[in-house]
Amino acid sequence: MFEFLNKLLQKKQLTEQQKISIIELIDKEESFINPRDLMAGKSQPKKDEERKWLNYITPYMRMNNEFTPQVEHEIDALFNKICDFIDVELKKKHKSIKRVKSEYSYYRESIFDEVYRFAKSLVCSFYRQENKEPADFISYMLESMLSGNIRFLLIKEMDKYREELPFPNEETRVQFRLTSFGTKIIWWDPVGKLRNEQIFDSTEMNYFNKLSKRASKFAEVPALMTFSLNKYTDLLHIILEDLEDETIRWKIKPTNYFRDYFQLPLYDSRIWNETKRLTADLYLLAENSIRQEVEGFRLLAAEESQENLKKYLPNETIQKIQDYLDQKTVLEFDYPTVLSLRAVYKTAWNETANFIVDQPIEIVSELLEEIAKDPDLKKIATKVIKTSNDLDKHRLFIFLMEMRTFPLSKEIKKQRDSFIHVTRQEDYQKLMVDKELTYGKLLITLKELMQPIRRKIKLNNELITASNSALYTIIDMVDDYLAGEDGKLDSASNDLVHQEIAKQVESMKAVDSSVLTTEKEQEVEQPVDQMAFFKHLVLNNGMSLAEFKKQAASKGKLYQAYLSELNEILYEVFDDQVLEIQQQQVRIEEDFMEEMREWIDG
């Protein structure tokens, strides 16, 4: 304040007397802030508004609660909210919550203690999943302290507030034994999955909540519990239908329990003694019928339950229950359910094998990587090979067994050998040690191993050309032979035949040796005499076959081989075969005549 006045007086052009008068006026006027009070307010910390009512609680009320921080915070917040609400309502009647006292002098309880108890009970009831009304938590002492209209308004406010309470965190769920879905852990739904997915309606849920049975590993498989609880509900409905049938005589009077359990009207005349064992006995029969369909599960002792039911249920009802339980249940599990079965019952590996046998090979291939890591792979694979008729599954699981180095029987080894070609054994061994194995494509890879190794064959064009030339030479020799007189060869012709055959053998040897040469060595530059020969062909419009044979002989080549060699040179230029033999003439095809002239002329 003084700093403010100093700044104010410095900016104004006032005399000393005027400044003193202003200060005296502020000091005497009560409506102005007292500087000392302002200083005192700065020295003392301001009270936390959220904790303003908590200071009035008796200390022992907050001792040994051991709540989680989340629950503690919600109790304090609700306590302050209730105190604010009550204080506002009392002020309307010119009263204060601090002055509220019990009508009974021998009770020395504070209203703040009673409100704290009320807030604590309400919050804990919410996190315990108790279906109680707020009015149930108002104590006799708090009821005597507050009027009826305030209590009525308070209950309405608490109904709204309870809907706004936050979802329990992990620490709170552990303390109040809640599932990850925030529901109460009960033996038939330990993870809260069935209730969260709302598989059952509200009436059936009431049936299940009245079940009392010790927790078992069977309850950890939601799919199995769904089957069991559905059967349990069906059995209850059978009894209900018979209960409404007046033609059926009961051995003993149905009980009060039935009226409450099946939600019969209150005016129903059947007031009967309670049968406590009904739910447990019926559920035991329902669960046993499911256990019979799953390999590896132990059956429960159901004889005692059947005898208990026979004591008070009519024979007609017992017979209907038995007929219903005799019906076979078809269980269709997905692979996650099969794994959950294996997690709680190690002997349920049979179900994994059955699942693999029933599923198509496409689905099995998708799950193959996970199946390959199964600790009971040997048992599973052996059963699949024995019971399945699908050879593709045999092929896969034999490979998985060998990859895990499991010993194989003689029959399985024999079957394995039939799947792998003799030339692919090495590829099969490499596949087993492949660290980057793709399980989704494993079946295709194994099928390829049934085929032998295919060798790559590279054709040698020169060798093919030489063979064709040799064939044409033999044909020419035969033609010359047939053209001779008397069909006989003279000594000169005979020598010619021997010479030609010798030349053919030499040319074949030369071609075979040329296979080993490199591409550089095979490249031959175009000689000058070949260009002269092409020019001669163009000018004379061809050449007789006899002259061409002499030309080829002078170069030590067969005429067909020489013709192919010339065509190869021209093929690089015109991308087609240019020279041909027609009517004992070596000619240039008419389509290329003009192009040949242009090429030769440069």
XYZ file of C-alpha atoms in Angstrom:
602
model
C 0.000 0.000 0.000
C 2.791 2.407 0.980
C 4.601 1.677 -2.292
C 1.425 2.401 -4.198
C 0.926 5.721 -2.377
C 4.518 6.783 -2.933
C 4.192 6.179 -6.681
C 0.862 7.977 -6.741
C 2.096 11.011 -4.819
C 5.284 11.247 -6.886
C 3.323 11.498 -10.133
C 0.960 14.170 -8.753
C 2.190 17.684 -8.119
C 1.045 18.004 -4.477
C 2.294 19.997 -1.554
C 3.649 18.302 1.550
C 0.509 19.286 3.500
C -1.736 17.636 0.875
C 0.286 14.425 0.983
C 0.035 14.248 4.807
C -3.735 14.820 4.646
C -4.224 11.937 2.184
C -2.183 9.542 4.360
C -4.163 10.464 7.477
C -7.438 9.948 5.601
C -6.450 6.452 4.493
C -5.224 5.545 7.973
C -8.533 6.596 9.624
C -10.960 5.214 7.005
C -12.059 1.648 7.888
C -13.216 0.853 4.382
C -9.628 0.979 3.164
C -7.275 -2.016 3.527
C -5.182 -1.910 6.655
C -1.530 -2.232 5.613
C -0.741 -4.331 8.673
C -3.463 -6.827 7.787
C -2.038 -7.025 4.286
C 1.419 -7.747 5.678
C 0.017 -10.398 7.999
C -1.751 -12.027 5.059
C 1.518 -12.191 3.144
C 3.395 -13.749 6.042
C 0.799 -16.528 6.645
C 0.096 -19.041 3.795
C -3.444 -19.070 2.460
C -5.470 -22.086 3.536
C -6.076 -24.762 0.941
C -9.709 -24.449 -0.027
C -9.970 -28.175 -0.768
C -8.864 -29.029 2.775
C -10.873 -26.367 4.632
C -13.322 -28.955 6.068
C -10.756 -31.700 6.618
C -9.274 -29.806 9.581
C -12.463 -30.424 11.546
C -12.212 -34.221 11.332
C -11.073 -36.061 14.455
C -7.512 -37.271 13.695
C -8.130 -40.929 14.520
C -10.793 -41.089 11.741
C -8.102 -40.849 9.078
C -5.616 -43.227 10.686
C -4.845 -46.742 9.351
C -7.022 -46.393 6.274
C -4.278 -47.702 3.953
C -6.145 -46.609 0.841
C -4.435 -45.995 -2.475
C -3.724 -42.337 -3.377
C -6.571 -42.415 -5.907
C -9.142 -43.622 -3.362
C -7.827 -41.237 -0.677
C -8.166 -38.311 -3.075
C -11.723 -39.278 -4.060
C -12.803 -39.651 -0.395
C -11.412 -36.206 0.484
C -13.039 -34.623 -2.562
C -16.415 -36.209 -1.779
C -16.144 -35.192 1.879
C -15.563 -31.534 0.955
C -18.372 -31.655 -1.600
C -20.857 -33.005 0.959
C -19.801 -30.464 3.584
C -20.205 -27.617 1.079
C -23.614 -28.916 0.094
C -24.821 -29.274 3.697
C -23.416 -25.881 4.668
C -25.234 -24.164 1.777
C -28.522 -25.854 2.644
C -28.185 -24.944 6.342
C -27.386 -21.317 5.562
C -30.749 -21.100 3.821
C -32.213 -21.692 7.289
C -29.770 -19.287 8.915
C -27.665 -22.125 10.346
C -24.063 -23.272 9.946
C -22.573 -26.749 9.627
C -20.050 -25.889 12.357
C -22.855 -25.556 14.894
C -24.718 -28.759 14.074
C -24.896 -31.074 17.073
C -26.515 -34.364 17.749
C -29.882 -34.378 19.412
C -28.543 -36.939 21.829
C -26.136 -35.406 24.303
C -24.522 -38.690 25.255
C -23.172 -39.033 21.700
C -20.186 -36.800 21.244
C -19.711 -37.448 17.553
C -18.961 -34.574 15.198
C -20.989 -34.110 12.011
C -17.703 -33.946 10.141
C -16.745 -37.411 11.374
C -20.112 -38.782 10.289
C -19.853 -37.149 6.869
C -16.327 -38.557 6.449
C -17.610 -42.057 7.284
C -20.393 -41.568 4.748
C -17.962 -40.411 2.011
C -15.537 -43.263 2.724
C -18.287 -45.904 2.601
C -19.735 -44.510 -0.615
C -16.401 -44.386 -2.499
C -15.266 -47.816 -1.282
C -18.652 -49.290 -2.204
C -18.230 -47.997 -5.748
C -14.780 -49.562 -6.159
C -15.921 -52.817 -4.546
C -18.686 -53.039 -7.161
C -21.400 -53.207 -4.480
C -24.925 -52.469 -5.666
C -26.021 -50.341 -2.723
C -28.008 -47.126 -2.571
C -26.471 -43.978 -0.979
C -29.268 -44.012 1.625
C -27.860 -47.301 2.960
C -24.697 -45.498 4.091
C -26.390 -42.704 6.089
C -25.800 -43.594 9.722
C -28.335 -43.216 12.524
C -26.248 -40.399 13.976
C -26.073 -38.452 10.668
C -29.789 -38.941 10.184
C -30.453 -37.290 13.559
C -28.246 -34.309 12.650
C -29.850 -33.490 9.285
C -33.436 -32.781 8.394
C -35.365 -34.998 5.999
C -35.341 -32.587 3.077
C -31.540 -32.142 3.285
C -31.052 -35.913 3.390
C -33.296 -36.299 0.324
C -31.337 -33.694 -1.648
C -28.035 -35.203 -0.474
C -28.988 -38.666 -1.782
C -29.853 -37.224 -5.185
C -26.509 -35.412 -5.328
C -24.626 -38.580 -4.390
C -26.310 -40.558 -7.169
C -24.955 -38.073 -9.686
C -21.516 -37.933 -8.070
C -21.084 -41.701 -8.046
C -21.484 -41.784 -11.824
C -18.596 -39.323 -12.143
C -16.076 -41.314 -10.095
C -12.982 -42.137 -12.199
C -12.057 -45.591 -13.471
C -9.794 -47.405 -10.964
C -6.095 -47.382 -11.789
C -3.915 -50.465 -11.516
C -3.042 -49.907 -7.842
C -6.717 -49.488 -6.912
C -7.694 -52.590 -8.913
C -5.178 -54.664 -6.991
C -6.407 -53.374 -3.614
C -10.096 -53.997 -4.360
C -9.463 -57.183 -6.398
C -10.883 -55.857 -9.661
C -10.308 -57.096 -13.189
C -8.669 -55.019 -15.901
C -12.200 -54.070 -16.991
C -12.958 -52.661 -13.520
C -15.354 -55.469 -12.592
C -15.197 -57.574 -9.464
C -13.147 -60.752 -9.716
C -15.393 -63.803 -9.368
C -14.433 -67.398 -9.968
C -16.485 -67.910 -13.134
C -15.114 -64.779 -14.849
C -11.692 -63.988 -13.307
C -10.655 -61.527 -16.034
C -14.060 -59.845 -16.415
C -14.149 -60.593 -20.144
C -17.579 -62.223 -20.277
C -19.271 -59.459 -18.330
C -17.501 -56.708 -20.243
C -18.612 -58.143 -23.589
C -22.181 -58.414 -22.220
C -22.614 -61.975 -23.439
C -25.444 -62.584 -20.943
C -28.512 -60.517 -20.132
C -29.237 -59.031 -16.701
C -31.452 -61.924 -15.549
C -28.833 -64.528 -16.411
C -26.186 -62.391 -14.742
C -28.224 -62.555 -11.533
C -28.237 -66.348 -11.873
C -24.465 -66.422 -12.161
C -23.848 -64.006 -9.298
C -25.583 -66.445 -6.964
C -23.203 -69.238 -7.914
C -20.741 -70.244 -5.206
C -17.839 -72.441 -6.180
C -14.139 -72.469 -5.520
C -12.012 -70.936 -8.246
C -10.463 -73.432 -10.653
C -8.199 -73.281 -13.676
C -11.207 -74.170 -15.811
C -12.533 -70.637 -15.196
C -9.419 -69.131 -16.812
C -10.593 -70.156 -20.290
C -13.429 -67.743 -21.218
C -14.595 -69.847 -24.182
C -15.142 -72.910 -21.962
C -16.842 -70.856 -19.269
C -19.248 -69.429 -21.847
C -20.318 -72.948 -22.848
C -20.665 -74.026 -19.220
C -22.687 -70.988 -18.132
C -24.985 -71.275 -21.151
C -25.704 -74.885 -20.249
C -26.202 -73.913 -16.620
C -28.807 -71.309 -17.666
C -30.602 -73.840 -19.867
C -30.841 -76.258 -16.933
C -32.330 -73.536 -14.730
C -34.924 -72.765 -17.400
C -35.904 -76.447 -17.578
C -36.628 -76.380 -13.847
C -38.505 -73.087 -14.150
C -40.786 -74.455 -16.873
C -41.571 -77.513 -14.761
C -42.090 -75.314 -11.736
C -44.822 -73.395 -13.583
C -46.390 -76.638 -14.807
C -49.101 -77.481 -12.244
C -49.501 -81.026 -13.572
C -46.083 -82.022 -12.233
C -46.008 -83.197 -8.632
C -42.878 -82.375 -6.672
C -41.311 -84.824 -4.246
C -40.903 -82.048 -1.721
C -42.378 -78.588 -1.950
C -40.263 -76.251 -4.066
C -38.668 -73.701 -1.895
C -38.627 -70.059 -1.038
C -35.364 -70.109 -2.891
C -37.182 -70.787 -6.194
C -39.474 -67.792 -5.691
C -36.482 -65.481 -5.205
C -34.210 -67.164 -7.726
C -36.600 -67.280 -10.660
C -38.097 -63.886 -9.822
C -41.570 -65.264 -9.201
C -44.165 -62.720 -8.003
C -44.392 -61.995 -4.276
C -48.036 -63.049 -4.089
C -47.148 -66.553 -5.285
C -48.698 -69.043 -2.892
C -45.711 -71.393 -2.920
C -43.793 -70.499 0.206
C -41.155 -73.161 0.370
C -38.029 -74.067 2.284
C -34.745 -73.004 0.672
C -32.583 -75.413 -1.342
C -29.057 -74.090 -1.101
C -27.323 -76.754 -3.161
C -29.350 -76.250 -6.356
C -26.994 -73.824 -8.127
C -23.819 -75.722 -7.286
C -25.288 -79.084 -8.299
C -26.637 -77.821 -11.606
C -23.445 -76.024 -12.527
C -21.383 -79.112 -11.696
C -23.402 -81.157 -14.173
C -23.125 -78.448 -16.844
C -19.349 -78.095 -16.473
C -18.835 -81.856 -16.506
C -20.650 -82.144 -19.841
C -18.147 -79.655 -21.323
C -15.153 -81.382 -19.760
C -16.159 -84.635 -21.452
C -15.748 -82.992 -24.864
C -12.214 -81.694 -24.186
C -9.375 -84.191 -24.246
C -7.062 -84.063 -21.287
C -9.556 -82.603 -18.786
C -10.372 -84.461 -15.616
C -14.044 -85.039 -14.842
C -15.551 -83.794 -11.594
C -17.411 -86.035 -9.171
C -20.981 -85.407 -10.339
C -22.654 -88.457 -8.753
C -23.297 -86.635 -5.472
C -24.876 -83.699 -7.271
C -27.172 -85.980 -9.228
C -28.278 -87.698 -6.047
C -28.969 -84.329 -4.384
C -31.144 -83.224 -7.276
C -33.113 -86.473 -7.209
C -34.148 -85.780 -3.626
C -36.294 -82.774 -4.381
C -36.747 -82.509 -8.190
C -39.568 -84.488 -9.884
C -38.653 -87.505 -11.990
C -39.894 -85.707 -15.125
C -37.494 -82.824 -14.492
C -34.586 -85.165 -13.776
C -35.233 -86.982 -17.051
C -35.298 -83.695 -19.024
C -32.023 -82.632 -17.434
C -30.418 -85.971 -18.297
C -31.636 -85.833 -21.908
C -30.227 -82.341 -22.279
C -26.834 -83.334 -20.857
C -26.661 -86.381 -23.159
C -26.634 -84.091 -26.203
C -23.139 -83.755 -27.610
C -21.665 -80.269 -27.547
C -19.665 -79.265 -30.615
C -16.696 -77.200 -29.454
C -15.059 -75.014 -32.089
C -12.050 -73.170 -30.699
C -9.748 -70.673 -32.340
C -6.001 -70.977 -31.807
C -5.790 -68.411 -28.927
C -8.391 -70.462 -27.042
C -6.395 -73.620 -27.668
C -3.300 -71.889 -26.273
C -5.219 -70.779 -23.175
C -6.282 -74.406 -22.701
C -2.656 -75.456 -22.898
C -1.669 -72.773 -20.380
C -3.931 -74.146 -17.648
C -3.943 -77.852 -18.583
C -0.718 -79.243 -19.979
C -2.443 -82.472 -21.040
C -4.692 -80.505 -23.412
C -2.091 -80.760 -26.193
C -4.539 -83.178 -27.830
C -6.807 -80.223 -28.541
C -3.984 -78.501 -30.398
C -3.498 -81.573 -32.582
C -7.260 -81.857 -33.178
C -7.392 -78.180 -34.085
C -4.598 -78.622 -36.661
C -6.261 -81.700 -38.159
C -9.619 -79.900 -38.550
C -8.252 -76.641 -40.001
C -7.384 -76.174 -43.702
C -3.739 -76.126 -44.669
C -3.832 -72.342 -45.354
C -4.673 -71.539 -41.708
C -2.110 -74.058 -40.439
C 0.572 -72.393 -42.578
C -0.244 -69.009 -41.021
C 0.170 -70.443 -37.493
C 3.180 -72.584 -38.351
C 5.816 -70.321 -36.785
C 3.991 -70.376 -33.441
C 3.357 -74.128 -33.642
C 7.053 -74.750 -34.369
C 7.940 -73.346 -30.911
C 5.424 -75.538 -29.053
C 7.070 -77.562 -26.239
C 4.847 -80.569 -27.070
C 5.557 -80.429 -30.807
C 6.632 -84.081 -30.966
C 3.334 -85.342 -29.491
C 1.286 -82.944 -31.615
C 3.141 -83.778 -34.849
C 2.914 -87.538 -34.236
C -0.864 -87.346 -33.719
C -1.353 -85.106 -36.776
C 0.621 -87.528 -38.973
C -1.397 -90.504 -37.691
C -4.886 -88.986 -37.833
C -4.715 -86.557 -40.777
C -5.048 -87.663 -44.411
C -3.562 -84.433 -45.733
C -0.101 -85.181 -47.107
C 0.797 -81.496 -47.022
C 0.382 -81.497 -43.224
C 2.521 -84.646 -43.033
C 5.204 -82.905 -45.069
C 5.179 -79.820 -42.813
C 5.252 -81.601 -39.467
C 7.899 -84.110 -40.484
C 10.095 -81.157 -41.406
C 9.349 -79.407 -38.068
C 10.262 -82.566 -36.139
C 13.560 -82.896 -37.963
C 14.272 -79.200 -37.528
C 13.817 -79.650 -33.745
C 16.048 -82.787 -33.961
C 13.316 -85.127 -32.705
C 13.904 -88.828 -33.466
C 11.745 -90.212 -36.290
C 10.255 -93.669 -36.534
C 11.028 -95.918 -39.510
C 7.611 -95.273 -41.047
C 7.987 -91.498 -40.790
C 11.515 -91.652 -42.242
C 10.217 -93.707 -45.152
C 7.477 -91.141 -45.728
C 10.026 -88.325 -45.484
C 12.207 -89.919 -48.178
C 9.211 -90.142 -50.514
C 8.743 -86.370 -50.238
C 12.352 -85.458 -51.174
C 14.091 -86.296 -54.435
C 17.491 -87.958 -54.214
C 19.182 -84.992 -55.891
C 17.626 -82.492 -53.415
C 18.869 -83.954 -50.116
C 21.486 -81.241 -49.762
C 18.868 -78.505 -50.308
C 16.674 -80.128 -47.632
C 19.516 -80.066 -45.091
C 20.237 -76.387 -45.853
C 16.544 -75.570 -45.365
C 16.544 -77.054 -41.840
C 19.379 -74.782 -40.665
C 18.135 -71.672 -42.461
C 17.815 -68.912 -39.835
C 15.729 -66.705 -42.150
C 13.160 -69.413 -42.879
C 9.776 -68.072 -44.055
C 7.160 -70.364 -42.499
C 4.327 -68.998 -44.635
C 6.088 -70.248 -47.825
C 7.537 -73.420 -46.291
C 4.980 -75.742 -47.909
C 5.747 -74.410 -51.418
C 9.473 -74.831 -50.803
C 9.028 -78.436 -49.604
C 6.927 -79.287 -52.648
C 9.704 -78.018 -54.920
C 12.119 -80.474 -53.283
C 10.148 -83.350 -54.830
C 11.459 -82.362 -58.285
C 15.023 -83.247 -59.382
C 17.662 -80.590 -59.916
C 17.281 -79.009 -63.322
C 20.588 -78.418 -65.076
C 20.925 -75.316 -67.183
C 21.744 -76.129 -70.806
C 23.422 -73.443 -72.874
C 23.065 -73.845 -76.616
C 26.151 -73.334 -78.774
C 25.054 -71.705 -82.012
C 28.338 -72.413 -83.765
C 28.069 -76.099 -82.949
C 24.510 -76.210 -84.244
C 25.561 -74.433 -87.463
C 28.448 -76.846 -87.989
C 26.145 -79.830 -87.466
C 23.684 -78.455 -90.001
C 26.541 -77.926 -92.481
C 27.704 -81.502 -92.037
C 24.156 -82.737 -92.633
C 23.814 -80.706 -95.821
C 27.168 -82.069 -97.037
C 25.996 -85.645 -96.565
C 22.792 -84.818 -98.399
C 24.805 -83.388 -101.295
C 27.004 -86.493 -101.381
C 23.919 -88.688 -101.537
C 22.515 -86.557 -104.366
C 25.795 -86.882 -106.304
C 25.728 -90.620 -105.690
C 22.194 -90.989 -106.979
C 23.036 -88.841 -110.048
C 25.945 -91.127 -111.076
C 25.748 -93.723 -113.829
C 24.635 -97.255 -112.887
C 24.189 -96.080 -109.337
C 27.869 -96.707 -108.565
C 30.620 -94.425 -107.390
C 33.904 -94.391 -109.267
C 37.247 -94.353 -107.463
C 37.499 -90.543 -107.738
C 34.063 -90.122 -106.223
C 34.901 -92.603 -103.490
C 38.017 -90.623 -102.630
C 35.903 -87.454 -102.602
C 33.496 -89.003 -100.119
C 36.350 -89.971 -97.815
C 37.830 -86.494 -98.108
C 34.524 -84.816 -97.310
C 33.923 -87.058 -94.263
C 37.449 -86.331 -93.032
C 36.825 -82.590 -93.460
C 33.519 -82.965 -91.561
C 35.226 -84.690 -88.624
C 37.921 -82.031 -88.532
C 35.331 -79.248 -88.608
C 33.395 -80.895 -85.729
C 36.574 -81.133 -83.673
C 37.339 -77.503 -84.387
C 33.842 -76.496 -83.314
C 34.088 -78.539 -80.087
C 37.385 -76.888 -79.204
C 35.911 -73.460 -79.871
C 33.365 -73.963 -77.012
C 36.139 -73.301 -74.500
C 37.179 -70.019 -76.044
C 36.075 -66.683 -74.594
C 33.746 -64.220 -76.257
C 36.657 -61.960 -77.166
C 38.386 -64.796 -79.000
C 35.162 -65.646 -80.810
C 34.830 -62.132 -82.218
C 36.196 -62.042 -85.815
C 36.693 -58.946 -87.816
C 35.152 -58.793 -91.263
C 37.933 -59.549 -93.846
C 38.292 -57.500 -96.990
C 37.730 -60.473 -99.345
C 34.263 -61.084 -97.830
C 33.223 -57.516 -98.651
C 34.543 -58.105 -102.195
C 32.472 -61.271 -102.392
C 29.330 -59.368 -101.281
C 30.038 -56.734 -103.935
C 30.418 -59.466 -106.575
C 27.046 -60.939 -105.596
C 25.337 -57.563 -105.870
C 26.840 -56.710 -109.277
C 26.156 -60.128 -110.829
C 22.805 -60.591 -109.078
C 23.994 -63.819 -107.492
C 26.397 -66.780 -108.145
C 25.999 -70.354 -109.268
C 26.091 -73.010 -106.581
C 29.082 -74.739 -108.254
C 31.164 -71.545 -108.153
C 30.124 -70.963 -104.511
C 31.253 -74.492 -103.584
C 34.656 -73.848 -105.168
C 34.882 -70.534 -103.276
C 34.119 -72.353 -99.965
C 36.580 -75.167 -100.792
C 39.338 -72.660 -101.437
C 38.840 -71.374 -97.878
C 38.821 -74.931 -96.503
C 35.141 -74.815 -95.497
C 31.963 -76.636 -96.398
C 29.713 -74.479 -98.533
C 26.793 -74.656 -96.048
C 29.068 -73.575 -93.184
C 30.491 -70.809 -95.358
C 26.977 -69.664 -96.291
C 25.962 -69.551 -92.590
C 29.078 -67.573 -91.755
C 28.270 -64.974 -94.404
C 24.661 -64.775 -93.237
C 25.841 -64.154 -89.647
C 27.884 -61.174 -90.815
C 24.929 -59.781 -92.723
C 22.573 -60.518 -89.787
C 24.451 -57.998 -87.640
C 23.704 -55.340 -90.273
C 20.216 -56.209 -91.551
C 18.930 -58.239 -88.572
C 17.754 -61.003 -90.902
C 18.985 -63.789 -93.159
C 20.008 -62.269 -96.509
C 21.653 -65.019 -98.653
C 19.712 -68.031 -99.863
C 20.118 -70.980 -102.272
C 17.475 -71.226 -104.986
C 17.611 -73.283 -108.222
C 21.321 -74.062 -107.870
C 22.020 -70.334 -107.354
C 23.292 -68.408 -104.321
C 21.235 -65.250 -104.405
C 20.394 -62.175 -102.345
C 16.765 -61.956 -101.293
C 14.873 -59.413 -103.343
C 13.791 -57.468 -100.220
C 17.388 -56.731 -99.305
C 18.846 -56.051 -102.768
C 18.557 -52.245 -102.607
C 19.769 -52.164 -99.006
C 22.800 -54.281 -99.935
C 23.720 -51.829 -102.711
C 23.478 -48.875 -100.344
C 25.524 -50.719 -97.695
C 28.301 -51.668 -100.123
C 28.405 -48.222 -101.666
C 29.020 -46.863 -98.200
